Short mmCIF file of C-alpha atoms and ligand atoms in Angstrom, two decimals:
data_model
loop_
_atom_site.label_atom_id
_atom_site.label_comp_id
_atom_site.label_asym_id
_atom_site.label_seq_id
_atom_site.Cartn_x
_atom_site.Cartn_y
_atom_site.Cartn_z
CA MET B 1 -38.02 106.04 145.46
CA PHE B 2 -36.21 102.87 144.45
CA GLN B 3 -38.14 99.62 144.52
CA GLN B 4 -35.68 97.13 143.08
CA ALA B 5 -32.01 96.34 142.80
CA ILE B 6 -29.95 93.90 140.77
CA VAL B 7 -26.84 92.41 142.37
CA ARG B 8 -24.39 89.73 141.30
CA LEU B 9 -22.55 87.52 143.76
CA PRO B 10 -18.77 87.78 143.49
CA GLY B 11 -17.28 84.63 141.99
CA SER B 12 -14.14 82.84 143.10
CA ASN B 13 -12.45 84.67 140.19
CA PHE B 14 -13.10 87.99 142.02
CA VAL B 15 -9.52 88.17 143.25
CA ARG B 16 -8.30 88.34 139.62
CA GLY B 17 -10.22 91.51 138.78
CA LEU B 18 -8.77 94.88 137.82
CA THR B 19 -7.30 97.01 140.56
CA THR B 20 -5.05 99.98 141.14
CA ALA B 21 -5.65 100.24 144.89
CA GLY B 22 -2.44 98.56 146.01
CA LEU B 23 -4.18 97.24 149.12
CA GLY B 24 -3.42 93.58 148.51
CA LEU B 25 -5.56 90.68 147.36
CA PRO B 26 -9.12 90.46 148.66
CA VAL B 27 -10.15 87.52 150.82
CA TYR B 28 -12.96 85.84 148.92
CA ALA B 29 -14.82 84.48 151.96
CA THR B 30 -14.83 87.95 153.52
CA ALA B 31 -16.04 89.50 150.25
CA LEU B 32 -18.97 87.07 150.27
CA GLN B 33 -19.84 88.06 153.85
CA GLN B 34 -19.63 91.76 153.02
CA HIS B 35 -21.76 91.23 149.92
CA ALA B 36 -24.39 89.42 151.99
CA GLN B 37 -24.49 92.32 154.47
CA TYR B 38 -24.83 94.75 151.58
CA CYS B 39 -27.78 92.81 150.16
CA MET B 40 -29.45 92.77 153.59
CA ALA B 41 -29.02 96.52 153.85
CA LEU B 42 -30.70 97.06 150.47
CA GLU B 43 -33.59 94.91 151.63
CA GLU B 44 -33.79 96.92 154.86
CA CYS B 45 -34.16 99.98 152.61
CA GLY B 46 -37.22 98.35 151.06
CA LEU B 47 -35.75 97.00 147.83
CA ALA B 48 -36.64 93.70 146.18
CA LEU B 49 -33.44 92.08 144.96
CA THR B 50 -32.71 90.21 141.76
CA ARG B 51 -29.66 88.12 142.64
CA LEU B 52 -27.53 86.95 139.73
CA GLU B 53 -25.13 84.03 139.92
CA PRO B 54 -21.38 84.68 139.71
CA ASP B 55 -20.12 85.00 136.14
CA PRO B 56 -17.04 82.78 135.71
CA ASP B 57 -15.97 84.68 132.58
CA TYR B 58 -15.73 88.11 134.22
CA SER B 59 -13.77 88.69 137.42
CA ASP B 60 -15.22 92.18 137.93
CA SER B 61 -18.83 91.27 137.22
CA THR B 62 -19.97 91.75 140.83
CA PHE B 63 -19.65 95.49 140.04
CA VAL B 64 -22.96 95.44 138.16
CA GLU B 65 -23.44 99.18 138.36
CA ASP B 66 -21.03 99.62 135.47
CA THR B 67 -23.16 97.62 133.03
CA ALA B 68 -26.08 100.04 132.68
CA VAL B 69 -27.70 103.35 133.47
CA LEU B 70 -31.21 102.86 134.84
CA THR B 71 -33.63 105.72 135.38
CA GLN B 72 -37.35 106.02 136.01
CA ARG B 73 -38.12 106.70 132.36
CA THR B 74 -35.37 105.04 130.35
CA ALA B 75 -32.49 102.57 130.56
CA VAL B 76 -29.25 102.30 128.62
CA LEU B 77 -26.99 99.27 128.40
CA ALA B 78 -23.36 100.34 128.81
CA ARG B 79 -20.35 99.46 126.68
CA LEU B 80 -17.68 99.10 129.34
CA GLY B 81 -14.40 100.86 128.81
CA ALA B 82 -12.03 98.22 130.20
CA PRO B 83 -11.28 95.56 127.54
CA SER B 84 -11.55 92.77 130.12
CA ARG B 85 -15.05 93.94 131.10
CA MET B 86 -16.59 94.82 127.74
CA GLY B 87 -18.47 91.52 127.46
CA GLU B 88 -20.18 91.95 130.82
CA ALA B 89 -22.99 94.09 129.44
CA ALA B 90 -24.20 91.35 127.09
CA GLY B 91 -24.76 89.12 130.11
CA MET B 92 -27.07 91.76 131.59
CA ARG B 93 -29.22 92.36 128.52
CA ASP B 94 -31.85 89.71 129.24
CA VAL B 95 -32.34 90.59 132.87
CA LEU B 96 -32.59 94.30 132.03
CA THR B 97 -35.02 93.90 129.13
CA HIS B 98 -37.29 92.07 131.56
CA PHE B 99 -37.62 95.35 133.49
CA TYR B 100 -37.01 97.75 130.57
CA PRO B 101 -38.41 96.33 127.28
CA ASP B 102 -37.16 99.44 125.42
CA LEU B 103 -33.58 99.10 126.67
CA GLN B 104 -31.22 101.29 124.65
CA SER B 105 -27.48 100.68 124.13
CA ILE B 106 -24.18 102.49 123.85
CA HIS B 107 -22.63 101.68 120.45
CA PRO B 108 -19.01 101.63 119.22
CA PRO B 109 -16.88 103.63 119.35
CA GLY B 110 -18.74 104.85 122.42
CA MET B 111 -17.54 103.56 125.78
CA LEU B 112 -19.30 104.13 129.06
CA ASP B 113 -19.21 102.68 132.59
CA GLY B 114 -22.27 103.13 134.78
CA GLY B 115 -19.98 104.20 137.63
CA ASP B 116 -19.35 107.42 135.75
CA ILE B 117 -23.00 108.42 135.80
CA CYS B 118 -24.37 110.23 138.84
CA GLU B 119 -28.12 110.80 138.91
CA ALA B 120 -29.26 113.93 140.73
CA GLY B 121 -33.03 113.98 140.41
CA GLU B 122 -33.87 115.11 136.87
CA HIS B 123 -30.24 115.91 136.08
CA PHE B 124 -27.30 113.60 135.40
CA PHE B 125 -23.58 114.24 135.84
CA ILE B 126 -21.63 112.21 133.28
CA GLY B 127 -17.97 111.60 134.05
CA ILE B 128 -15.50 111.59 131.19
CA SER B 129 -12.85 109.16 132.39
CA GLU B 130 -10.45 106.45 131.27
CA ARG B 131 -13.59 104.27 130.96
CA THR B 132 -16.17 106.68 129.53
CA ASN B 133 -15.37 108.61 126.35
CA GLU B 134 -17.13 111.61 124.86
CA THR B 135 -18.80 109.47 122.21
CA GLY B 136 -20.38 107.25 124.84
CA ALA B 137 -21.27 110.27 126.94
CA GLY B 138 -22.88 111.90 123.90
CA GLN B 139 -24.99 108.82 123.20
CA LEU B 140 -26.15 108.73 126.81
CA THR B 141 -26.91 112.45 126.75
CA ALA B 142 -29.19 111.88 123.74
CA SER B 143 -30.99 108.98 125.42
CA LEU B 144 -31.47 110.95 128.61
CA ALA B 145 -32.67 114.03 126.73
CA GLY B 146 -35.17 111.84 124.89
CA ALA B 147 -36.62 110.92 128.26
CA GLY B 148 -36.69 114.54 129.42
CA TYR B 149 -33.55 114.56 131.59
CA THR B 150 -30.77 117.12 131.49
CA SER B 151 -27.10 116.23 131.84
CA CYS B 152 -23.61 117.69 131.82
CA TYR B 153 -20.06 116.37 131.67
CA VAL B 154 -17.46 116.30 134.43
CA ASP B 155 -13.98 115.50 133.15
CA ILE B 156 -12.04 113.42 135.68
CA ARG B 157 -9.27 112.19 133.39
CA GLY B 158 -5.90 112.17 135.08
CA MET B 159 -7.27 112.71 138.57
CA SER B 160 -5.59 110.28 140.93
CA GLY B 161 -7.84 108.07 143.03
CA LEU B 162 -10.88 108.56 140.82
CA LEU B 163 -11.57 105.50 138.69
CA HIS B 164 -15.12 106.67 138.07
CA LEU B 165 -16.97 109.92 138.70
CA LYS B 166 -18.89 108.29 141.53
CA SER B 167 -15.60 107.37 143.20
CA GLY B 168 -15.65 111.05 144.18
CA LEU B 169 -19.26 112.20 143.91
CA ALA B 170 -22.61 111.15 145.38
CA TYR B 171 -26.03 112.74 145.21
CA LEU B 172 -27.64 112.78 148.65
CA GLY B 173 -30.99 114.24 147.60
CA ASP B 174 -32.40 117.75 148.10
CA ARG B 175 -29.72 119.32 145.87
CA ARG B 176 -26.91 118.15 148.15
CA LEU B 177 -23.77 116.47 146.86
CA ALA B 178 -20.97 114.69 148.67
CA VAL B 179 -17.87 115.49 146.64
CA VAL B 180 -14.11 115.13 147.02
CA THR B 181 -12.37 118.45 147.51
CA ALA B 182 -10.47 118.05 144.25
CA LEU B 183 -13.76 118.27 142.32
CA ALA B 184 -15.63 120.74 144.50
CA ASN B 185 -14.88 123.85 142.45
CA ARG B 186 -16.29 122.48 139.20
CA GLU B 187 -18.84 124.66 137.46
CA ALA B 188 -21.18 121.67 137.12
CA PHE B 189 -21.83 121.68 140.87
CA ARG B 190 -22.61 125.35 141.24
CA GLY B 191 -25.92 125.89 143.01
CA TYR B 192 -25.69 122.60 144.91
CA ASP B 193 -25.02 122.25 148.61
CA LEU B 194 -21.59 120.56 148.74
CA VAL B 195 -20.31 118.33 151.54
CA CYS B 196 -16.61 117.46 151.35
CA PRO B 197 -14.79 114.74 153.30
CA GLN B 198 -11.77 115.52 155.42
CA ALA B 199 -8.39 114.52 154.01
CA GLY B 200 -7.92 110.77 154.22
CA GLU B 201 -11.66 109.99 154.12
CA GLU B 202 -12.19 110.48 150.37
CA TYR B 203 -13.28 106.87 149.87
CA ALA B 204 -16.37 107.51 152.03
CA VAL B 205 -17.77 109.88 149.39
CA ASN B 206 -18.88 106.82 147.44
CA CYS B 207 -21.94 106.51 149.68
CA LEU B 208 -25.37 105.46 148.52
CA ARG B 209 -28.71 107.07 149.27
CA VAL B 210 -31.46 104.46 149.07
CA ASN B 211 -34.88 105.85 149.91
CA ASP B 212 -34.81 106.89 153.59
CA HIS B 213 -31.35 105.52 154.31
CA LEU B 214 -27.78 106.39 153.47
CA LEU B 215 -25.28 103.55 153.12
CA VAL B 216 -21.78 104.59 154.20
CA ALA B 217 -18.56 102.56 154.19
CA ALA B 218 -17.16 101.57 157.58
CA GLY B 219 -13.95 103.19 158.79
CA TYR B 220 -14.57 106.87 158.04
CA PRO B 221 -15.79 108.27 161.39
CA VAL B 222 -15.70 111.96 160.55
CA PHE B 223 -17.75 111.49 157.38
CA GLU B 224 -20.14 109.20 159.24
CA THR B 225 -20.71 111.78 161.97
CA LEU B 226 -21.20 114.51 159.37
CA MET B 227 -23.90 112.47 157.67
CA ARG B 228 -25.65 111.66 160.95
CA ASP B 229 -25.54 115.33 161.92
CA LEU B 230 -27.17 116.22 158.61
CA GLY B 231 -30.03 113.92 159.62
CA TYR B 232 -29.44 110.88 157.42
CA LYS B 233 -30.38 107.43 158.67
CA VAL B 234 -26.95 105.93 158.19
CA ILE B 235 -26.24 102.23 157.66
CA ILE B 236 -22.54 101.40 158.00
CA LEU B 237 -21.19 98.61 155.83
CA GLU B 238 -17.76 97.01 155.80
CA MET B 239 -16.37 97.34 152.26
CA SER B 240 -12.70 96.47 152.72
CA GLU B 241 -12.55 93.61 150.20
CA PHE B 242 -14.31 95.58 147.46
CA ARG B 243 -12.15 98.61 148.10
CA LYS B 244 -9.12 96.44 147.36
CA MET B 245 -10.58 96.02 143.86
CA ASP B 246 -11.33 99.74 143.39
CA GLY B 247 -15.02 99.15 144.13
CA GLY B 248 -17.44 100.75 146.53
CA LEU B 249 -21.03 100.83 147.70
CA THR B 250 -22.61 102.11 144.51
CA CYS B 251 -20.77 99.64 142.24
CA LEU B 252 -22.38 96.57 143.76
CA SER B 253 -25.93 97.16 142.57
CA LEU B 254 -28.19 98.68 139.96
CA ARG B 255 -31.07 100.45 141.66
CA PHE B 256 -34.38 101.38 140.04
C1 LIG Y 1 -12.85 97.86 137.70
O1 LIG Y 1 -11.69 98.29 137.65
O2 LIG Y 1 -13.61 98.00 136.75
C2 LIG Y 1 -13.33 97.16 138.95
N1 LIG Y 1 -12.23 96.49 139.57
C3 LIG Y 1 -13.96 98.14 139.90
C4 LIG Y 1 -15.22 98.76 139.37
C5 LIG Y 1 -15.85 99.69 140.34
N2 LIG Y 1 -17.10 100.17 139.84
C6 LIG Y 1 -17.62 101.35 140.12
O3 LIG Y 1 -16.99 102.17 140.77
N3 LIG Y 1 -18.81 101.62 139.63
#
């Protein structure tokens, strides 16, 4: 069960963040509305929120998930792989040490974005991507192993549409994964119950299980119906402005 989440309000610099989506510039006022709805949904799921102010130095800093890996028994501060985002983690150190006094860190030349790390109970899938290198992944593996967790790598380099592993993978609980078809045959997922989106609904895979609820992006009706049919208590959230910046539901918070 999650009890808390950390979020950061998008700043007016949000529109200048990194993106490959080609969906046009986000509308800031709409992003603020969508962020507010997202925060309300987390509260509906029973989480107490720590709300951070916008960071004027970092356009992508609303995507707090990338700054750390938080688990029940350990926490690791990331070293973000995009040069324009690398300084974001330092701005999270104080708030995280408040909750995790023994906060560990990824060190150079390691690079790691939290969006590449998918927790699945006692096991973690670690994406090797343009943002997370093997050195960073190795450091995280050691930290996780020290806390009694297992992990394995999933290489997503060169796969179009997947900025981070969690752009195409979500753990739904009970050994069930939502996964894009392009990743479904990976050895790492053998033994799990896999749910794949239909073509054109890949973005919906970045859904977020929070306690009894499942947060799903609006606009993907087949995926939504699939999740309802599987028995999840689905909360639909409009994510259009964050999608324009390559972000999704998981990116906007750190849950613990
Ligand atoms: C970036 O390129 O870093 C941001 N524009 C989007 C980050 C999305 N984060 C995530 O998927 N965890």
